[in-house]
mmCIF file of C-alpha atoms in Angstrom:
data_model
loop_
_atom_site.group_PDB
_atom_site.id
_atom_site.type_symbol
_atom_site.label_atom_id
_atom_site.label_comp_id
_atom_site.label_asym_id
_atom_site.label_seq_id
_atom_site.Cartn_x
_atom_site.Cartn_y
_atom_site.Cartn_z
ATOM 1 C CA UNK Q 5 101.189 81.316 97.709
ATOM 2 C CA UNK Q 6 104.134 81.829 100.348
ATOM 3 C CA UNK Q 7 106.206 82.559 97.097
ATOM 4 C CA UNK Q 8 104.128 85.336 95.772
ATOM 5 C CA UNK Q 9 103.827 86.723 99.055
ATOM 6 C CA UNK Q 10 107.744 86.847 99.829
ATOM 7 C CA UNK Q 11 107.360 88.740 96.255
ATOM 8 C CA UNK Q 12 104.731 90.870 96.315
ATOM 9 C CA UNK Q 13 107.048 93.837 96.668
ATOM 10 C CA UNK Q 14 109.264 92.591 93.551
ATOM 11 C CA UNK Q 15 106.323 92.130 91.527
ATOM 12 C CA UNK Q 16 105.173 96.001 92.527
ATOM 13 C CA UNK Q 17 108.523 97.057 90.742
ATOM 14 C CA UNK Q 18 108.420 94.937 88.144
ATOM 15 C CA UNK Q 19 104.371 95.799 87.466
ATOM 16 C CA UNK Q 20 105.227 99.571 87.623
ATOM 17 C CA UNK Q 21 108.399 99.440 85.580
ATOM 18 C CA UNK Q 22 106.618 97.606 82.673
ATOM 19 C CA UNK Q 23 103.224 99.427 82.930
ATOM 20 C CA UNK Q 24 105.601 102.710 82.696
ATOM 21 C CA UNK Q 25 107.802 101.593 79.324
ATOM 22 C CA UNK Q 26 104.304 100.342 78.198
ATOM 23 C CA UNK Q 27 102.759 103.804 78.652
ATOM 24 C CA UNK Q 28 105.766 105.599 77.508
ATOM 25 C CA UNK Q 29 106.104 103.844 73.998
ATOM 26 C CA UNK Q 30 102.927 102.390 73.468
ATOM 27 C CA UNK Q 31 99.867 104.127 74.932
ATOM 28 C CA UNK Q 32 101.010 107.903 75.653
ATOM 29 C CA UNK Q 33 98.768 110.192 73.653
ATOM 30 C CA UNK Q 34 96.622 106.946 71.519
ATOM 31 C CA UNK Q 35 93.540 105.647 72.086
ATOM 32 C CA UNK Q 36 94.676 102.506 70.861
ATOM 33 C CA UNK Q 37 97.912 102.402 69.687
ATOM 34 C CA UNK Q 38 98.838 101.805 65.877
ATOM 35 C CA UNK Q 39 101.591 98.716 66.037
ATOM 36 C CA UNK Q 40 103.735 97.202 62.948
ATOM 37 C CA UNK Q 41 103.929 93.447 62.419
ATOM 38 C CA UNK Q 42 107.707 94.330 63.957
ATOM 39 C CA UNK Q 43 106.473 96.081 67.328
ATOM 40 C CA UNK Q 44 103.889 93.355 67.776
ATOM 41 C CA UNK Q 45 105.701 91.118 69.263
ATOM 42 C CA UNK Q 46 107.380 93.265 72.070
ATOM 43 C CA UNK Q 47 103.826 94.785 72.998
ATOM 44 C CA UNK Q 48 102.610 91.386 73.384
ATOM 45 C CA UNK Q 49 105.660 90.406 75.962
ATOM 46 C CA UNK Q 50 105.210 93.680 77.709
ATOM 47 C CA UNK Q 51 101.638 93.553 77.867
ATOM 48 C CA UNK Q 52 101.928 90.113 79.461
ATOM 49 C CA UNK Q 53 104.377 90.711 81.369
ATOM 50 C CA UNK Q 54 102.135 93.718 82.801
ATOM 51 C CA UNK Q 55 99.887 91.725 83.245
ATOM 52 C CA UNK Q 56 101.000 89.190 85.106
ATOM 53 C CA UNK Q 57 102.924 91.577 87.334
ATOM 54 C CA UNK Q 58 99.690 93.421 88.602
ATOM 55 C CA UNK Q 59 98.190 89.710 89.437
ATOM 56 C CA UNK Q 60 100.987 88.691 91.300
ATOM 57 C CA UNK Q 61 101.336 92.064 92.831
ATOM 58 C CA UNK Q 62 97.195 91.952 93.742
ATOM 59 C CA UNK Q 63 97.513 87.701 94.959
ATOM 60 C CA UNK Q 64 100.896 88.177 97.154
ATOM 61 C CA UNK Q 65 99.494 91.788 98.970
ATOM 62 C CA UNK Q 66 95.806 89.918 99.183
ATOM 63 C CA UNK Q 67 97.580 86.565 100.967
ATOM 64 C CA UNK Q 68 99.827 88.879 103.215
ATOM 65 C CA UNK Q 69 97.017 90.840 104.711
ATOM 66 C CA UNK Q 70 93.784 89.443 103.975
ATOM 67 C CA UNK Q 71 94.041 85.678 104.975
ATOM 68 C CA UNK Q 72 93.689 86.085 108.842
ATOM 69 C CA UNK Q 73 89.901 85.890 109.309
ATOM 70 C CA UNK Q 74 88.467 89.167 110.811
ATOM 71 C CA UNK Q 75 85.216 90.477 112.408
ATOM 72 C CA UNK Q 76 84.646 92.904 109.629
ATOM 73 C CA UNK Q 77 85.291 90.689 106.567
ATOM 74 C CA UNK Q 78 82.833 87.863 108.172
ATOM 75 C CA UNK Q 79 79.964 90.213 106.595
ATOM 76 C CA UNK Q 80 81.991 91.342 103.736
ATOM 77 C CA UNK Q 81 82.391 87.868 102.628
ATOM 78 C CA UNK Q 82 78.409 87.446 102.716
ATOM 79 C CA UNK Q 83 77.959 90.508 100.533
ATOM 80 C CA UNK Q 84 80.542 89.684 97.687
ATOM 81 C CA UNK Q 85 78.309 87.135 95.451
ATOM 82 C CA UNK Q 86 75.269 90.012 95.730
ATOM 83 C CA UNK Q 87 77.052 92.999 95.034
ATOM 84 C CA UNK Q 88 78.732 91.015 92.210
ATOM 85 C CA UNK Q 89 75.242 90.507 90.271
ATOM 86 C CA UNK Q 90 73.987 93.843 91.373
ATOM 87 C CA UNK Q 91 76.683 96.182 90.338
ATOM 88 C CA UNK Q 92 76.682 95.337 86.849
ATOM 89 C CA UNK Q 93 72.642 96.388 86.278
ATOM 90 C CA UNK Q 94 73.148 99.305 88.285
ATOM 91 C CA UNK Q 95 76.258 100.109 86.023
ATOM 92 C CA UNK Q 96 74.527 99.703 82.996
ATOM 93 C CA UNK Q 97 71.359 101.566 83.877
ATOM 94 C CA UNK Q 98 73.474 104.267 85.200
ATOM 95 C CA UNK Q 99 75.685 104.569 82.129
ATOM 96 C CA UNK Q 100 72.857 104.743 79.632
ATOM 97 C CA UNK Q 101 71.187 107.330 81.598
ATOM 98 C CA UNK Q 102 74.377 109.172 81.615
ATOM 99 C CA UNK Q 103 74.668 108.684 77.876
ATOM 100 C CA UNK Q 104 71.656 110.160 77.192
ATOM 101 C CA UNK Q 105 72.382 113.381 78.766
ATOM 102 C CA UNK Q 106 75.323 114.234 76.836
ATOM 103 C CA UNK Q 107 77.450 113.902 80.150
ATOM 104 C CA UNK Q 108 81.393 114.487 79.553
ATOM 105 C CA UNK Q 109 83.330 111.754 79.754
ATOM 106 C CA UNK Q 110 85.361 112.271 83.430
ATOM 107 C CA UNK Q 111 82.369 113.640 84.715
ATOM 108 C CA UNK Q 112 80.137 111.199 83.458
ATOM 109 C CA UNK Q 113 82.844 108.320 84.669
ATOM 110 C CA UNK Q 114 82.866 110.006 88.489
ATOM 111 C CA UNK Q 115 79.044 109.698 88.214
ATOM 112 C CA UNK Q 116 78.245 106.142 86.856
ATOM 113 C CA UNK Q 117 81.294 105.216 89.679
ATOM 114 C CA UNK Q 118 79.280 106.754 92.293
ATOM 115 C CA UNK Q 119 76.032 105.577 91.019
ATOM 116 C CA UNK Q 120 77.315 102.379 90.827
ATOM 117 C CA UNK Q 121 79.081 102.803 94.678
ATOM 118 C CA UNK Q 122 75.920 103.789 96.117
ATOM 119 C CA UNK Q 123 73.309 101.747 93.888
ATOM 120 C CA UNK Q 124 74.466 98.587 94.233
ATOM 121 C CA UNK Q 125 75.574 99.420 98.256
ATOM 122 C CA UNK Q 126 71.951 101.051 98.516
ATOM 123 C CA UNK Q 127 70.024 97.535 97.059
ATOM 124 C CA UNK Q 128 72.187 95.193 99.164
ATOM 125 C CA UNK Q 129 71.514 97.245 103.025
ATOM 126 C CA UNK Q 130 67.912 97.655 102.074
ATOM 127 C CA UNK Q 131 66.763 95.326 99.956
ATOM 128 C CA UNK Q 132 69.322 91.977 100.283
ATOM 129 C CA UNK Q 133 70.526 91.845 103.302
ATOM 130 C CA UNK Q 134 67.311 92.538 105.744
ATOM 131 C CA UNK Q 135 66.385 89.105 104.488
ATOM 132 C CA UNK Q 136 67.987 86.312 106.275
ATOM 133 C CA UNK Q 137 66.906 83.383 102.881
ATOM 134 C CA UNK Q 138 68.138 86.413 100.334
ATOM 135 C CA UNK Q 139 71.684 86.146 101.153
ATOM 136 C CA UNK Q 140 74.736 83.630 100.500
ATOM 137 C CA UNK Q 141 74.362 80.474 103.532
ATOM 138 C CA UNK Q 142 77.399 78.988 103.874
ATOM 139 C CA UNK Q 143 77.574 75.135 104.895
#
């Protein structure tokens, strides 16, 4: 962990320099992109090493400034395991509704994220966390 934090900032370079070639000659203008038995390889290294870079990136900024225990994260930390099972049904419900209006696709992305926001945020304050046996007891 101390390692990851020392290079957090190392892995933000390295994360946004391979997301950026990855974009460039993979992804820019494709759906999904079309790859030879040649390119395959490469993508697969890139994509990892992406990959990677983002989770180191996301673990080394998380351990630098999220370890210290604070007021405001003692309730957080109660509401992570509900909002966790709630946001997916709200998601979903939202989604298909959205779907069945014909909704564009950025439009109907901003909506089924705000749906989604306030849903799941809406259930937890009213419905979860009034109720001392509903939520999350820690030992």
């Amino acid at each position: 962990m101390a390692a990851l934090n020392r290079q957090r900032f190392l892995s933000l370079g390295i994360g946004t320099l391979a997301y950026a070639i990855f974009y460039a000659v993979y992804i820019y203008g494709a759906v999904r992109p079309l790859l030879s038995r040649e390119d395959l390889a490469a993508y697969a290294l890139l994509s990892t090493v992406n990959t990677m870079a983002w989770l180191f990136v996301i673990i080394g900024f998380a351990n630098r400034y999220l370890t210290r225990r604070r007021a405001f994260l003692a309730e957080a930390t109660q509401a992570v395991y509900p909002l966790f099972l709630l946001h997916q049904a709200v998601t979903v419900i939202a989604v298909y509704w959205l779907l069945r209006r014909g909704v564009r696709a950025l439009a109907g992305f901003v909506l089924a994220t705000l749906a989604a926001f306030v849903g799941t945020s809406a259930i937890y304050v009213c419905l979860i966390r009034p109720f001392p046996g509903t939520l999350y007891m820690q030992h």
